PDB file of C-alpha atoms in Angstrom:
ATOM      1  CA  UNK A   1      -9.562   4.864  -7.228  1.00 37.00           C
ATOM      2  CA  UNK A   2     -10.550   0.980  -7.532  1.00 40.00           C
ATOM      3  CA  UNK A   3     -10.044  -0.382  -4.235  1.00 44.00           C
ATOM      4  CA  UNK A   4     -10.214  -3.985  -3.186  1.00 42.00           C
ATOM      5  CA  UNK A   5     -10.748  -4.839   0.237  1.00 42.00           C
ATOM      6  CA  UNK A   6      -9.429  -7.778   1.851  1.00 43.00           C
ATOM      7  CA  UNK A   7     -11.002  -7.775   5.708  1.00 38.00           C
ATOM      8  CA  UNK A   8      -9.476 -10.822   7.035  1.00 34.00           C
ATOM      9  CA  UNK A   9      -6.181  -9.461   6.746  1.00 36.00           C
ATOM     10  CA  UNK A  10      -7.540  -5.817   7.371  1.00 38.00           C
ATOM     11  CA  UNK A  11      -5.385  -4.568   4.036  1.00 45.00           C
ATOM     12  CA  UNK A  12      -6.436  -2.784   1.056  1.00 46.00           C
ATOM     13  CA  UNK A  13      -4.794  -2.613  -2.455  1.00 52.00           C
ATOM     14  CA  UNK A  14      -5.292  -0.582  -5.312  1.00 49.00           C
ATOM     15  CA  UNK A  15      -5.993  -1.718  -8.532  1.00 49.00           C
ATOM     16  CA  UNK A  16      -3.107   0.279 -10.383  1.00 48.00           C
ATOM     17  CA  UNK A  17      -4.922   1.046 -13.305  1.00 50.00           C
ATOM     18  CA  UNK A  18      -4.417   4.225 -14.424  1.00 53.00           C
ATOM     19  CA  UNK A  19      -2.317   5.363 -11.558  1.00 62.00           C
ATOM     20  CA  UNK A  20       1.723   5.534 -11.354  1.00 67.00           C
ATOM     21  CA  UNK A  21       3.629   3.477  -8.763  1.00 67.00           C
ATOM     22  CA  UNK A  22       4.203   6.831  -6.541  1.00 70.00           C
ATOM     23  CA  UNK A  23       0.155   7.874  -6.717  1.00 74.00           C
ATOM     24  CA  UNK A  24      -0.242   3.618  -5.986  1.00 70.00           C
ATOM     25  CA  UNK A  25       1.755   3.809  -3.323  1.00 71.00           C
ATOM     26  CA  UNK A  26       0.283   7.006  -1.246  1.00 75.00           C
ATOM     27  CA  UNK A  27      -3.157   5.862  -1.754  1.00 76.00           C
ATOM     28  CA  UNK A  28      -2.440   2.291  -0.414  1.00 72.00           C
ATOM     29  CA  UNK A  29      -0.413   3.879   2.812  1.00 75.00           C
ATOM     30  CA  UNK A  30      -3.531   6.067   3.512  1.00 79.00           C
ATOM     31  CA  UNK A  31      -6.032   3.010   3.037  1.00 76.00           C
ATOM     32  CA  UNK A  32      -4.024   0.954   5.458  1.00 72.00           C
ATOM     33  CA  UNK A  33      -3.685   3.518   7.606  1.00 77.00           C
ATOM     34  CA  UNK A  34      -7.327   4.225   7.814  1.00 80.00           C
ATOM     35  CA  UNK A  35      -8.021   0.582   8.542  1.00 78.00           C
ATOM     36  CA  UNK A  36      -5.808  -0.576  11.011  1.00 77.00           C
ATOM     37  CA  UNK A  37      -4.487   2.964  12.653  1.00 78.00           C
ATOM     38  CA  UNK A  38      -0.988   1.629  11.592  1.00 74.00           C
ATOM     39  CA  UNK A  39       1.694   3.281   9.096  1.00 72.00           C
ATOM     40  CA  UNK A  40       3.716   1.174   6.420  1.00 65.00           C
ATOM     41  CA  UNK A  41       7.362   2.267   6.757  1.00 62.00           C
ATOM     42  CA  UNK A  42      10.482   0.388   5.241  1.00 53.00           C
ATOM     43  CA  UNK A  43      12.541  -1.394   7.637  1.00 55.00           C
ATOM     44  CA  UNK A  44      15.576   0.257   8.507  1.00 49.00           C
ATOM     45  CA  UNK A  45      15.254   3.255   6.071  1.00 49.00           C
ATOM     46  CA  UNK A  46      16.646   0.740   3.215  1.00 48.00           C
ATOM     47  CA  UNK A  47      14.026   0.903   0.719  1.00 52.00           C
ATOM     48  CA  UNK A  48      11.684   3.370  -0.356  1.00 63.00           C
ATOM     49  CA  UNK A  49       8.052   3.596   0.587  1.00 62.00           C
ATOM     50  CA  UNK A  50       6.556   2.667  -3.010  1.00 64.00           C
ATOM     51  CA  UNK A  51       9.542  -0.514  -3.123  1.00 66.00           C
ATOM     52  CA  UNK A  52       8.013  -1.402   0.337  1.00 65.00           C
ATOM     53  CA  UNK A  53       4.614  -1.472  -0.595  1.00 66.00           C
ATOM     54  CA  UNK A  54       5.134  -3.194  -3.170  1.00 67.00           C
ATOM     55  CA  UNK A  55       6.921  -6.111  -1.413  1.00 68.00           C
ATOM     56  CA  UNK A  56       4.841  -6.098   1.465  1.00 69.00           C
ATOM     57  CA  UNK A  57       2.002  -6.478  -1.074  1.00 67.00           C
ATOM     58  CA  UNK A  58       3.780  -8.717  -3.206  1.00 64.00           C
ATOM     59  CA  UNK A  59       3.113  -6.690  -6.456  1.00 52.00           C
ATOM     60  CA  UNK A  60       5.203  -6.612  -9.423  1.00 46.00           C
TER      61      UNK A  60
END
Protein backbone atom coordinates (compact mmCIF):
# COMPACT_ATOMS: atom_id res chain seq x y z
CA UNK A 1 0.00 0.00 0.00
CA UNK A 2 1.10 3.72 -1.05
CA UNK A 3 0.76 5.68 1.95
CA UNK A 4 1.09 9.41 2.31
CA UNK A 5 1.79 10.86 5.50
CA UNK A 6 0.63 14.09 6.58
CA UNK A 7 2.35 14.74 10.32
CA UNK A 8 0.97 18.03 11.11
CA UNK A 9 -2.37 16.77 11.19
CA UNK A 10 -1.11 13.25 12.43
CA UNK A 11 -3.43 11.49 9.46
CA UNK A 12 -2.55 9.15 6.83
CA UNK A 13 -4.34 8.40 3.46
CA UNK A 14 -4.02 5.87 1.02
CA UNK A 15 -3.41 6.36 -2.38
CA UNK A 16 -6.43 4.17 -3.73
CA UNK A 17 -4.75 2.81 -6.52
CA UNK A 18 -5.40 -0.50 -7.02
CA UNK A 19 -7.42 -1.01 -3.92
CA UNK A 20 -11.45 -0.98 -3.55
CA UNK A 21 -13.19 1.59 -1.33
CA UNK A 22 -13.78 -1.28 1.49
CA UNK A 23 -9.78 -2.49 1.38
CA UNK A 24 -9.22 1.81 1.30
CA UNK A 25 -11.11 2.19 4.02
CA UNK A 26 -9.66 -0.63 6.60
CA UNK A 27 -6.21 0.27 5.77
CA UNK A 28 -6.76 4.05 6.45
CA UNK A 29 -8.71 3.16 9.98
CA UNK A 30 -5.64 1.02 10.97
CA UNK A 31 -3.06 3.84 9.86
CA UNK A 32 -4.91 6.38 11.92
CA UNK A 33 -5.24 4.27 14.52
CA UNK A 34 -1.62 3.48 14.73
CA UNK A 35 -0.78 7.16 14.75
CA UNK A 36 -2.86 8.84 17.03
CA UNK A 37 -4.22 5.71 19.34
CA UNK A 38 -7.72 6.96 18.17
CA UNK A 39 -10.55 4.98 16.11
CA UNK A 40 -12.60 6.64 13.16
CA UNK A 41 -16.27 5.77 13.82
CA UNK A 42 -19.38 7.45 12.08
CA UNK A 43 -21.29 9.72 14.17
CA UNK A 44 -24.34 8.38 15.43
CA UNK A 45 -24.21 4.97 13.59
CA UNK A 46 -25.63 6.97 10.36
CA UNK A 47 -23.12 6.25 7.85
CA UNK A 48 -20.90 3.54 7.18
CA UNK A 49 -17.24 3.36 8.02
CA UNK A 50 -15.86 3.55 4.27
CA UNK A 51 -18.75 6.77 3.67
CA UNK A 52 -17.06 8.22 6.85
CA UNK A 53 -13.70 7.99 5.81
CA UNK A 54 -14.26 9.22 2.98
CA UNK A 55 -15.89 12.48 4.23
CA UNK A 56 -13.69 12.92 6.99
CA UNK A 57 -10.95 12.71 4.33
CA UNK A 58 -12.74 14.59 1.88
CA UNK A 59 -12.26 11.98 -0.96
CA UNK A 60 -14.47 11.44 -3.79
Amino acid sequence: MNVLWNNEMDLCIGLMTEMDRDEFARDVLESHKMLTGESIRPEDGEVSVVDHIIWKFQLK
